Short mmCIF file of C-alpha atoms and ligand atoms in Angstrom, two decimals:
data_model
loop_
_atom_site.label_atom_id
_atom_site.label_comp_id
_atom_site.label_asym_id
_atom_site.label_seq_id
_atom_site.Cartn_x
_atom_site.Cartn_y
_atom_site.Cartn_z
CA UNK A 846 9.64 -10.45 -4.57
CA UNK A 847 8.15 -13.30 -5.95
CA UNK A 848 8.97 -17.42 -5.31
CA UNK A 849 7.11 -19.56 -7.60
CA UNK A 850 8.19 -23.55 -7.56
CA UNK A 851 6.84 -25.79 -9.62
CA UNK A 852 6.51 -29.69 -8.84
CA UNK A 853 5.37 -32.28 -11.57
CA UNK A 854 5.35 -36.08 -10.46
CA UNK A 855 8.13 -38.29 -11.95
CA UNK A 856 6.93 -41.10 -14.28
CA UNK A 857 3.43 -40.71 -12.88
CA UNK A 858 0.98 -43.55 -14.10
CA UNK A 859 3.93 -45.58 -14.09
CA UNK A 860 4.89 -44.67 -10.42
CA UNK A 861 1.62 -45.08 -9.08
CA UNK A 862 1.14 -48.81 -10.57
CA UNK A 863 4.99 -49.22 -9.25
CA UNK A 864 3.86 -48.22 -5.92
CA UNK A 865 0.90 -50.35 -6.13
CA UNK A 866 1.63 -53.72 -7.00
CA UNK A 867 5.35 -54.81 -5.34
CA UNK A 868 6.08 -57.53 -7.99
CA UNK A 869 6.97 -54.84 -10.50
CA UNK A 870 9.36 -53.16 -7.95
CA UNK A 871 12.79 -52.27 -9.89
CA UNK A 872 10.89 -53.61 -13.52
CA UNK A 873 10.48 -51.73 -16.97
CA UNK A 874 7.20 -50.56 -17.03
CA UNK A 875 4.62 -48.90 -19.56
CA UNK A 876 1.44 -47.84 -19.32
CA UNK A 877 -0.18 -47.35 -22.27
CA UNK A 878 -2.14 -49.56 -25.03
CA UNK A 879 -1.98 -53.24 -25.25
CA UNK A 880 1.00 -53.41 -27.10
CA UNK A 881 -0.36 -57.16 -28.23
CA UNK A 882 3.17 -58.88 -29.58
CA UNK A 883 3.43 -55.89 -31.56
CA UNK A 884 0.83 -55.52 -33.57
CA UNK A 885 -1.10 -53.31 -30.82
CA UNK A 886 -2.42 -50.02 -31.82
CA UNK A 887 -1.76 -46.71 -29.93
CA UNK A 888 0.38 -45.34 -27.91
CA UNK A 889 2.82 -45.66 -24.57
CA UNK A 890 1.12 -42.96 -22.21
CA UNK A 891 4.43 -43.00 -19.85
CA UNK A 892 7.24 -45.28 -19.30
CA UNK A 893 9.38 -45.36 -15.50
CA UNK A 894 13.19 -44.43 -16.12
CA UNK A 895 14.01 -48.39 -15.84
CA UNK A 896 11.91 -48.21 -19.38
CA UNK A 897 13.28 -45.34 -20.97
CA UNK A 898 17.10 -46.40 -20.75
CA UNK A 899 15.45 -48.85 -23.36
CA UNK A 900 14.19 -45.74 -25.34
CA UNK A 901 10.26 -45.91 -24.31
CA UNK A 902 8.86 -42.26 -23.86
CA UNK A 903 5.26 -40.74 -23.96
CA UNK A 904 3.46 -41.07 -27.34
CA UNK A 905 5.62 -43.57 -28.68
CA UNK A 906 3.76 -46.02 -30.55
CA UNK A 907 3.17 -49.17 -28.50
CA UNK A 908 4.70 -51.33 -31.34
CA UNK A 909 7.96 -49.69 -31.52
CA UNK A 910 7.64 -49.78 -27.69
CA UNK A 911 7.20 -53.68 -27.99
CA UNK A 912 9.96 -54.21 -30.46
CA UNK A 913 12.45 -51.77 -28.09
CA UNK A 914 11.46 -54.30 -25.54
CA UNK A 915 12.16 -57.55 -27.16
CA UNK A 916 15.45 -56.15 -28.40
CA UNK A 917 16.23 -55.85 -24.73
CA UNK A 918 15.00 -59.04 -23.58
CA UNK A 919 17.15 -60.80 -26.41
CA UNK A 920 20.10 -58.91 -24.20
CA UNK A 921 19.08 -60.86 -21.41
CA UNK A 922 17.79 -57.77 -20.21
CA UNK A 923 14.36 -57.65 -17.97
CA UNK A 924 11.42 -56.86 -20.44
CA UNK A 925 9.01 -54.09 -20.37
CA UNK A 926 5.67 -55.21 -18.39
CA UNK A 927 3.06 -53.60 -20.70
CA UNK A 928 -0.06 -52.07 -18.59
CA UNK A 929 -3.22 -50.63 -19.52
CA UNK A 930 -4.03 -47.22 -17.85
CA UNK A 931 -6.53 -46.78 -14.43
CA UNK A 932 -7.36 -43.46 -14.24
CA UNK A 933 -9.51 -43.86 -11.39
CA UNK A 934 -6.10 -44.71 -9.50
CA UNK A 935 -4.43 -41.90 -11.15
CA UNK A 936 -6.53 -39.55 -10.46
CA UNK A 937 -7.08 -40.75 -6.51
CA UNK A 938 -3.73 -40.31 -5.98
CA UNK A 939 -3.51 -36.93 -7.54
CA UNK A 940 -6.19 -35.40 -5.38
CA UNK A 941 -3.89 -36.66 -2.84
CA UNK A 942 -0.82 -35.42 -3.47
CA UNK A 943 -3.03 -31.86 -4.00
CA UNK A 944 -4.04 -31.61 -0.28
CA UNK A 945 -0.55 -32.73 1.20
CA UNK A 946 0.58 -29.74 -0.99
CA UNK A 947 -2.05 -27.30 0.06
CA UNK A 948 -1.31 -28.57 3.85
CA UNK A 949 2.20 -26.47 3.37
CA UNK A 950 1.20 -23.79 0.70
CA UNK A 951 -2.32 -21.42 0.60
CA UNK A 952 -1.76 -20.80 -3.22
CA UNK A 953 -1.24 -23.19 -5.22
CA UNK A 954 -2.30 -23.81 -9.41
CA UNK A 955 -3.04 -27.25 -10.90
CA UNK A 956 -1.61 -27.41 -14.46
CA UNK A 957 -2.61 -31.36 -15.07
CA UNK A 958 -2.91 -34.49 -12.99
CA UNK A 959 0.34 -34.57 -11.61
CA UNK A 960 1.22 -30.95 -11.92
CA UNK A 961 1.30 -27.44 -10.31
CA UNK A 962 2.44 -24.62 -9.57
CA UNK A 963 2.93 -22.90 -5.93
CA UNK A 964 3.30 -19.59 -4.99
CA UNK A 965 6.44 -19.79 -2.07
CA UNK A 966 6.74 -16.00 -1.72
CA UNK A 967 5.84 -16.47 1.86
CA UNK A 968 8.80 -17.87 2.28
CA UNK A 969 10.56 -14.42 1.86
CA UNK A 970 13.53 -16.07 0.55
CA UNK A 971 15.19 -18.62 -2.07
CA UNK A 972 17.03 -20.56 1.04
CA UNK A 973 13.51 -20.85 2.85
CA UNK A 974 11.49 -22.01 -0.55
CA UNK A 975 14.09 -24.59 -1.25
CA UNK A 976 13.20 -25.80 2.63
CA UNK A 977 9.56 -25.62 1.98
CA UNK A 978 10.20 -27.63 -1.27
CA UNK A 979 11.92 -30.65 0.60
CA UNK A 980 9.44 -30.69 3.13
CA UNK A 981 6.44 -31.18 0.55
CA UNK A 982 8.81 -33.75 -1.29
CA UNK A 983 9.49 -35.89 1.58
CA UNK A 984 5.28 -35.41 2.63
CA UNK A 985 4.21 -36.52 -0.41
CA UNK A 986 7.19 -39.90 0.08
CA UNK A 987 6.11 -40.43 3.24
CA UNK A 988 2.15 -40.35 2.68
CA UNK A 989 2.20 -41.35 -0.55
CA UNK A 990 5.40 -43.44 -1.68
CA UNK A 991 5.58 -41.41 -4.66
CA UNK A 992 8.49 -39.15 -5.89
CA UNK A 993 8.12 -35.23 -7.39
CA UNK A 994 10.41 -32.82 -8.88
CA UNK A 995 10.47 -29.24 -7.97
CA UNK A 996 11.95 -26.24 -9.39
CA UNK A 997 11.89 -23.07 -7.92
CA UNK A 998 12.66 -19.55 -9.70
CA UNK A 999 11.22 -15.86 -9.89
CA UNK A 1000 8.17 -16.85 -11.87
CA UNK A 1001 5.70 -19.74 -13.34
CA UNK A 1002 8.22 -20.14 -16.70
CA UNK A 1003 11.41 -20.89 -14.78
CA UNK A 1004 9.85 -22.58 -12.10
CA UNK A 1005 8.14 -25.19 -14.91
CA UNK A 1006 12.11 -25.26 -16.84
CA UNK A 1007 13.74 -26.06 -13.14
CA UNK A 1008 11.64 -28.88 -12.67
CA UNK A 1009 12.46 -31.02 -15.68
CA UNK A 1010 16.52 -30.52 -14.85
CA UNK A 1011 16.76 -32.52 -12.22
CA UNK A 1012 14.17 -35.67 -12.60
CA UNK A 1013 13.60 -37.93 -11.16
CA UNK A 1014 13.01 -36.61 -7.35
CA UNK A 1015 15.07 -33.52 -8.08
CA UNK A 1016 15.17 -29.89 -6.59
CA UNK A 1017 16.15 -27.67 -8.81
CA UNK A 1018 16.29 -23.51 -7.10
CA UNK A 1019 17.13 -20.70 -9.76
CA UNK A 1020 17.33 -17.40 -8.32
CA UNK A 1021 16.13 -14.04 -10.25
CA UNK A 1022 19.77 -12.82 -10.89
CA UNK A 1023 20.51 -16.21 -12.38
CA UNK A 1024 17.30 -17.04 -14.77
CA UNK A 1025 18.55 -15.66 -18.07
CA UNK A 1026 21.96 -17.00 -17.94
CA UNK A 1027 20.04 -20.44 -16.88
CA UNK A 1028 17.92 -19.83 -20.16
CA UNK A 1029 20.76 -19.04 -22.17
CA UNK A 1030 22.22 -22.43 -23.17
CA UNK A 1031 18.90 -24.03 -23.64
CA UNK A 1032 16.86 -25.05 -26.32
CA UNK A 1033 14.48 -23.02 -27.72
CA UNK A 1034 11.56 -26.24 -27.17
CA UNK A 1035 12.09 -25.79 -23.33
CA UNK A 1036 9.68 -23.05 -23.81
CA UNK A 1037 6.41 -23.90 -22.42
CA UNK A 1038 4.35 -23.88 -25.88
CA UNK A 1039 7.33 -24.07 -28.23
CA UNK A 1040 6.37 -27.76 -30.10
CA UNK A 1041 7.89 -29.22 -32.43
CA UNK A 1042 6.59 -27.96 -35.35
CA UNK A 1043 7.54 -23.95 -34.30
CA UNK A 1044 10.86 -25.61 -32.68
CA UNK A 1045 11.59 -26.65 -36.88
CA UNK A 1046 10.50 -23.52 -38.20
CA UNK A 1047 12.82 -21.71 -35.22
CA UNK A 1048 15.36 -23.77 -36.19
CA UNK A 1049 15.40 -23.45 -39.96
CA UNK A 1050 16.16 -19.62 -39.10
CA UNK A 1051 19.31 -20.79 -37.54
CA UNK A 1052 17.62 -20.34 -33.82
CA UNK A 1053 17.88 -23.15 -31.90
CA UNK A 1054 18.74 -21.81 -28.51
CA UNK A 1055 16.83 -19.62 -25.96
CA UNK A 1056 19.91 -17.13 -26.33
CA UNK A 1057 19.84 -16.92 -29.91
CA UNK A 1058 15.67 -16.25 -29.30
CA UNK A 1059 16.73 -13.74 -27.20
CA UNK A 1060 18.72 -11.88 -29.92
CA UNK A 1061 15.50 -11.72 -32.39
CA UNK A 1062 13.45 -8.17 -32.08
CA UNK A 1063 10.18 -8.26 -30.64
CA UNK A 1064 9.11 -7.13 -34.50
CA UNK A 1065 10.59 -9.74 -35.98
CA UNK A 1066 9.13 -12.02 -33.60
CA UNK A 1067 5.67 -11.02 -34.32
CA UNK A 1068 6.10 -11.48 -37.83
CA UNK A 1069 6.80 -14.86 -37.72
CA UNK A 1070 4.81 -16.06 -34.71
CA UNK A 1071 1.79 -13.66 -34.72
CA UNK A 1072 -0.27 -12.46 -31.75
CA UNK A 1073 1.97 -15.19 -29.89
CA UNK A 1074 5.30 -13.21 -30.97
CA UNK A 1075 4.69 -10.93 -27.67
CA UNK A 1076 4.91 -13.77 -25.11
CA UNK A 1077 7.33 -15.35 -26.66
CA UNK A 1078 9.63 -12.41 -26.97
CA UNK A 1079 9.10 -11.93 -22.78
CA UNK A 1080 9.71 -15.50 -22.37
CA UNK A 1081 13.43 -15.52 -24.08
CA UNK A 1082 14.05 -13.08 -21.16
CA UNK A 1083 12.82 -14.99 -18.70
CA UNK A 1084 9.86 -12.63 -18.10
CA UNK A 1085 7.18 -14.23 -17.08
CA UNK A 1086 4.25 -11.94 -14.83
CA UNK A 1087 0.77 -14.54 -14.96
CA UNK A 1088 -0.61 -15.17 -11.52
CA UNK A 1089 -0.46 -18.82 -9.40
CA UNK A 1090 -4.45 -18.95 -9.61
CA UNK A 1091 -6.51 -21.74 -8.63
CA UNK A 1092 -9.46 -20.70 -11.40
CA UNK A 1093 -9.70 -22.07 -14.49
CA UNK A 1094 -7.36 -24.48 -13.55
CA UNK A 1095 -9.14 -27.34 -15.40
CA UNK A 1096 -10.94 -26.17 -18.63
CA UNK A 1097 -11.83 -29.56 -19.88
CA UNK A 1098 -11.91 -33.46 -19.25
CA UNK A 1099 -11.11 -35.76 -22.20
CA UNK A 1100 -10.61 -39.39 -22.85
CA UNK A 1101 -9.62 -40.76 -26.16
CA UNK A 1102 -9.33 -44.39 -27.73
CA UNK A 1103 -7.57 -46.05 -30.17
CA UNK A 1104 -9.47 -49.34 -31.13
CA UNK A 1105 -8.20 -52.31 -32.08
CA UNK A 1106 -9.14 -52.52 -35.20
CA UNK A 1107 -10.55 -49.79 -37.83
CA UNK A 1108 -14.37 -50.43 -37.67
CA UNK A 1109 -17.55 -48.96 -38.92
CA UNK A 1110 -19.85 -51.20 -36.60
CA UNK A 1111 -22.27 -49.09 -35.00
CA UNK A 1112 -23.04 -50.84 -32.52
CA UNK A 1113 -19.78 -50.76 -31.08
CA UNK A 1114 -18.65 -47.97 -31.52
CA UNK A 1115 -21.83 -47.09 -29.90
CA UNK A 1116 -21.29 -48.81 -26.87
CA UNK A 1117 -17.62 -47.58 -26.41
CA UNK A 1118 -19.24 -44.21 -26.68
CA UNK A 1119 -21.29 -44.93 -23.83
CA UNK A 1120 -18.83 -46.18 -21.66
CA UNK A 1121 -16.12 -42.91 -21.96
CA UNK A 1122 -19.27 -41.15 -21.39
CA UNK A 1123 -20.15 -42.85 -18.20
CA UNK A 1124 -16.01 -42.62 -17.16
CA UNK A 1125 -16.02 -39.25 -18.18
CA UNK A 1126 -18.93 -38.10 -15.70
CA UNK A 1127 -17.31 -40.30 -13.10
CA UNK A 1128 -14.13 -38.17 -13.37
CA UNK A 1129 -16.12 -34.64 -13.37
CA UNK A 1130 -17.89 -35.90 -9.56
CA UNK A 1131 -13.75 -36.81 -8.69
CA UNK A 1132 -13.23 -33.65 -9.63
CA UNK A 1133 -16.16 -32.11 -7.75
CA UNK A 1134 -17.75 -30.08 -10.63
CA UNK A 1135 -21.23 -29.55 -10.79
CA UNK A 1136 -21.67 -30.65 -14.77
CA UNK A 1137 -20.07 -29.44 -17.69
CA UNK A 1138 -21.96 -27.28 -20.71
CA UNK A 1139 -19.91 -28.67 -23.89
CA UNK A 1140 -19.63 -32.03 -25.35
CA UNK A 1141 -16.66 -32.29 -27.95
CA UNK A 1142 -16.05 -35.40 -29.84
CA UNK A 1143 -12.90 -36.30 -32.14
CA UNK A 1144 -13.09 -38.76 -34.89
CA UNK A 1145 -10.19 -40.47 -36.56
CA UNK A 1146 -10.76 -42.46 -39.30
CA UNK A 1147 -8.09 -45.59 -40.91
CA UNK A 1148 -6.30 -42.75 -42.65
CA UNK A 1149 -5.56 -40.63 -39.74
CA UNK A 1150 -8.04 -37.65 -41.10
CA UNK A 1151 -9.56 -36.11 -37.54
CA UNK A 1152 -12.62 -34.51 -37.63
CA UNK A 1153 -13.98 -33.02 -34.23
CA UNK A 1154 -17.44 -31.44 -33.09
CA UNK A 1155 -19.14 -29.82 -30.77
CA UNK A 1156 -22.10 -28.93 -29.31
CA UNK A 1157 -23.31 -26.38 -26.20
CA UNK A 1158 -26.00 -26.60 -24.12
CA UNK A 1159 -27.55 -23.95 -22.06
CA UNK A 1160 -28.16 -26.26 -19.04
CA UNK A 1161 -25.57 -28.10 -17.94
CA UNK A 1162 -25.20 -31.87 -18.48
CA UNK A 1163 -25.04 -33.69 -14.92
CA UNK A 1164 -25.31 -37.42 -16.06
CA UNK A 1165 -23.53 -39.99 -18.19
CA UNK A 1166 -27.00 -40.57 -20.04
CA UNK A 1167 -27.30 -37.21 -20.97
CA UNK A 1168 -23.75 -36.74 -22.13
CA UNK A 1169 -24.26 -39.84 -23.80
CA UNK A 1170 -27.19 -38.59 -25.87
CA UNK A 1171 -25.07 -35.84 -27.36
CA UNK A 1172 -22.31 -37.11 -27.67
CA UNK A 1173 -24.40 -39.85 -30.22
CA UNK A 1174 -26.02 -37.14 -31.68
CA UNK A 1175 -22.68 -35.63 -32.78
CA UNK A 1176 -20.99 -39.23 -33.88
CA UNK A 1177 -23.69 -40.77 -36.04
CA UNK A 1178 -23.45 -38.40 -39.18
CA UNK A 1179 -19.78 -39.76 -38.77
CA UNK A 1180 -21.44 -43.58 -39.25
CA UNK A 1181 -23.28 -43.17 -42.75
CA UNK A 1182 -22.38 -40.71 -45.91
CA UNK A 1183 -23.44 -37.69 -43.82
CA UNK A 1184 -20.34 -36.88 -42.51
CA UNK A 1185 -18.15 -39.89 -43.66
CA UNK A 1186 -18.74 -40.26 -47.74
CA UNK A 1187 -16.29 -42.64 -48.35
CA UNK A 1188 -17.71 -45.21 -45.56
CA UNK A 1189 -14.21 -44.91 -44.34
CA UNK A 1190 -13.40 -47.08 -41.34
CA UNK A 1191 -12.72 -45.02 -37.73
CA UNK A 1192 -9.18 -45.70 -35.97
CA UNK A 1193 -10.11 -43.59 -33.12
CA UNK A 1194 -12.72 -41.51 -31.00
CA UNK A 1195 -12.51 -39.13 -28.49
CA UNK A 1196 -14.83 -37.53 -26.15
CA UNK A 1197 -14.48 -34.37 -23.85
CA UNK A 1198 -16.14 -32.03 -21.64
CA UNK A 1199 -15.44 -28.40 -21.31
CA UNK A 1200 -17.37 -25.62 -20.04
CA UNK A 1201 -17.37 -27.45 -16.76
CA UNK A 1202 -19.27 -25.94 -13.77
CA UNK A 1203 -18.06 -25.43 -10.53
CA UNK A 1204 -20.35 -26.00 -7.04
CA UNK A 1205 -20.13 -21.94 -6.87
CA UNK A 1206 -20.89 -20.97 -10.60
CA UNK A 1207 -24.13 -19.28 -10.18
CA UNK A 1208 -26.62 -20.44 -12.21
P1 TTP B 1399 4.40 -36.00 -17.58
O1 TTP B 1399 4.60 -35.24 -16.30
O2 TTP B 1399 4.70 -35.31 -18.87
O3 TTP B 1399 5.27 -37.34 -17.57
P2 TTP B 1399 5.62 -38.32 -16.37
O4 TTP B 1399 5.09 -37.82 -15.07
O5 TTP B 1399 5.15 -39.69 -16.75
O6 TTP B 1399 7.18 -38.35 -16.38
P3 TTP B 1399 8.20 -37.21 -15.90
O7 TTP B 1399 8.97 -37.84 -14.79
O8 TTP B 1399 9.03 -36.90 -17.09
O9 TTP B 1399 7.37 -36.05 -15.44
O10 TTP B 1399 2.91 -36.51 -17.68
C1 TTP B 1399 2.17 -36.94 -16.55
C2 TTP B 1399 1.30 -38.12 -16.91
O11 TTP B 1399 0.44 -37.78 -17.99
C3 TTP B 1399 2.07 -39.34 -17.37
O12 TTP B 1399 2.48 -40.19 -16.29
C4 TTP B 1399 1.12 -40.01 -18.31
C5 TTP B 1399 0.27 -38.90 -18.85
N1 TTP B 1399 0.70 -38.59 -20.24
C6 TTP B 1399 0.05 -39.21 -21.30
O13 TTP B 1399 -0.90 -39.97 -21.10
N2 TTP B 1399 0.48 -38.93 -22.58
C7 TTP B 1399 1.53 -38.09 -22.84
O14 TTP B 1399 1.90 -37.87 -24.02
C8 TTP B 1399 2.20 -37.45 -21.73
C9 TTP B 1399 3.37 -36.51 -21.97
C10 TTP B 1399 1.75 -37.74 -20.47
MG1 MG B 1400 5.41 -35.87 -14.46
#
């Protein structure tokens, strides 16, 4: 028999500057762009539960944000305080909370920063995993002064679906003979993968729950979704067999920004290139990988059109310098007519690494 839990940090950027500066103890917070009275550009990477009684959420814009904000405060209600991310801290703390886990579990599987997945099979039952579970919970209080949810069930999929039920600082436990009638009543976006474009087209076949999914045959399913239909088909029955592995658990490292204003000025976009690319390399040593083969860059220009590239190396890249050079390489046919004909003006670049190289890879 297999336990699987799942824990994913509650309002986690937001937690961690909560944790770290006192004054903004029991405040609205956001981290996210500089909101700038409004007229700031961007978007609200994660708001604490104080914040989203006011309706702030991930990906909001930070202007709606702001005006959700001053609606409040003209309720003589606190504010949001507006905060730009640190990573640095973010990630520091998550490399944290990943050896207090691994001090109570062998196997566990990071899914993001402030996720992952643990296989509690040792436990040999769903009374002892829930025990395990609080332990970790109240390690990672005690050492960290940070809050998790967990959610325990027969395999990765219900595990990931318990956690969200109960945040923050829940525990949610959903045995095997329970997990489809706990799927049942849900909606069909619960589903790890379902967004919300295939939630729409789900729903404009009259599916909207996981037990009307259910009801759909596997053919019909692969009609509409594809190779995908298979998974998905397993998934409405709460069949779910992938492994908790540790490899491959992070494929790539990206940063993006938004600027301030829609620009064409080389030299600064330049420069900001630079500078992700010297963050970025930063965050591969946190990481402890040995370099990275891929450079990917994403342009967005005034009119939200996105164009990415990429480009592979043989050897791997070990510096900020020599990411930097490629990752120039790849934006400047997106400066002149090259790649840009219309001299349109860029809202946004991103920059990523994949093909990252662990200390073992062999050569
Ligand atoms: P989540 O676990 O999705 O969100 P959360 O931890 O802030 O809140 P919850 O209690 O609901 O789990 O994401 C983890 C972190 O990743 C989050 O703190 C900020 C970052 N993030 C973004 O930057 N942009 C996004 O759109 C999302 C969803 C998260
Ligand atoms: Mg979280």
């Amino acid at each position: 028999m297999r336990i699987i839990a799942h824990l994913d940090m509650d309002a986690f950027f937001a937690a961690v500057e909560e944790r770290d500066n006192p004054r903004l103890k029991g405040l609205p917070i956001a981290v996210g762009a500089d909101p700038r009275q409004g007229q700031g550009r961007g978007v609200v990477a994660t708001a604490n539960y104080k914040a989203r009684v006011y309706g702030l959420r991930s990906a909001l814009p930070i202007s709606q944000a702001w005006r959700l904000s001053e609606a409040a405060r003209r309720q003589a209600k606190p504010p949001v305080v507006f905060l730009t991310p640190r990573f640095d801290r973010y990630l520091e703390a998550s490399v944290k909370i990943v050896s207090v886990v691994r001090s109570h579990v062998p196997q566990i599987e990071r899914a993001g920063l402030d996720e992952m997945y643990l296989d509690l099979s040792f436990a040999g039952s769903y009374e002892s995993a829930g025990e395990v579970a609080l332990e970790i919970k109240r390690d990672i209080r005690e050492t960290e002064r940070l809050t998790a949810s967990i959610g325990i069930g027969p395999n990765k999929l219900i595990a990931k679906i318990a956690s969200d039920m109960k945040k923050p600082d829940g525990l949610t436990v959903i045995r095997e003979e329970d997990a489809e009638r706990f799927l049942e009543p849900l909606s069909v976006r619960k589903i790890p993968g379902i967004g919300p474009k295939t939630e729409i087209q789900l729903n404009r076949m009259g599916i909207r729950t996981i037990a009307q999914l259910k009801a759909v045959s596997l053919g019909r399913l692969e009609e509409i979704m594809g190779k995908w239909g298979r998974g998905l088909y397993e998934m409405a029955q709460g069949r779910d067999d992938s492994p908790v592995e540790e490899s491959g658990e992070v494929k790539s490292i990206s940063e993006q920004e938004t600027f301030l204003e829609d620009t064409l000025e080389a030299e600064f976009i330049v420069t900001r290139l630079k500078e992700m690319a010297r963050h970025l390399t930063d965050r591969l040593r946190e990481e402890e990988f040995r370099g990275f083969r891929t450079v990917g860059l994403v342009v967005r220009f005034a009119d939200f059109e996105t164009k990415s590239k990429s480009f592979t190396l043989k050897n791997p890249i070990r510096s900020a310098d020599e990411m930097f050079a490629v990752a120039l390489r790849l934006l400047l046919p997106f400066l002149d007519r090259r790649m840009n004909p219309g001299l349109k003006k860029i809202r946004l670049i991103g920059l990523r690494m994949e093909k990252l190289v662990k200390p073992d890879d062999g050569e």
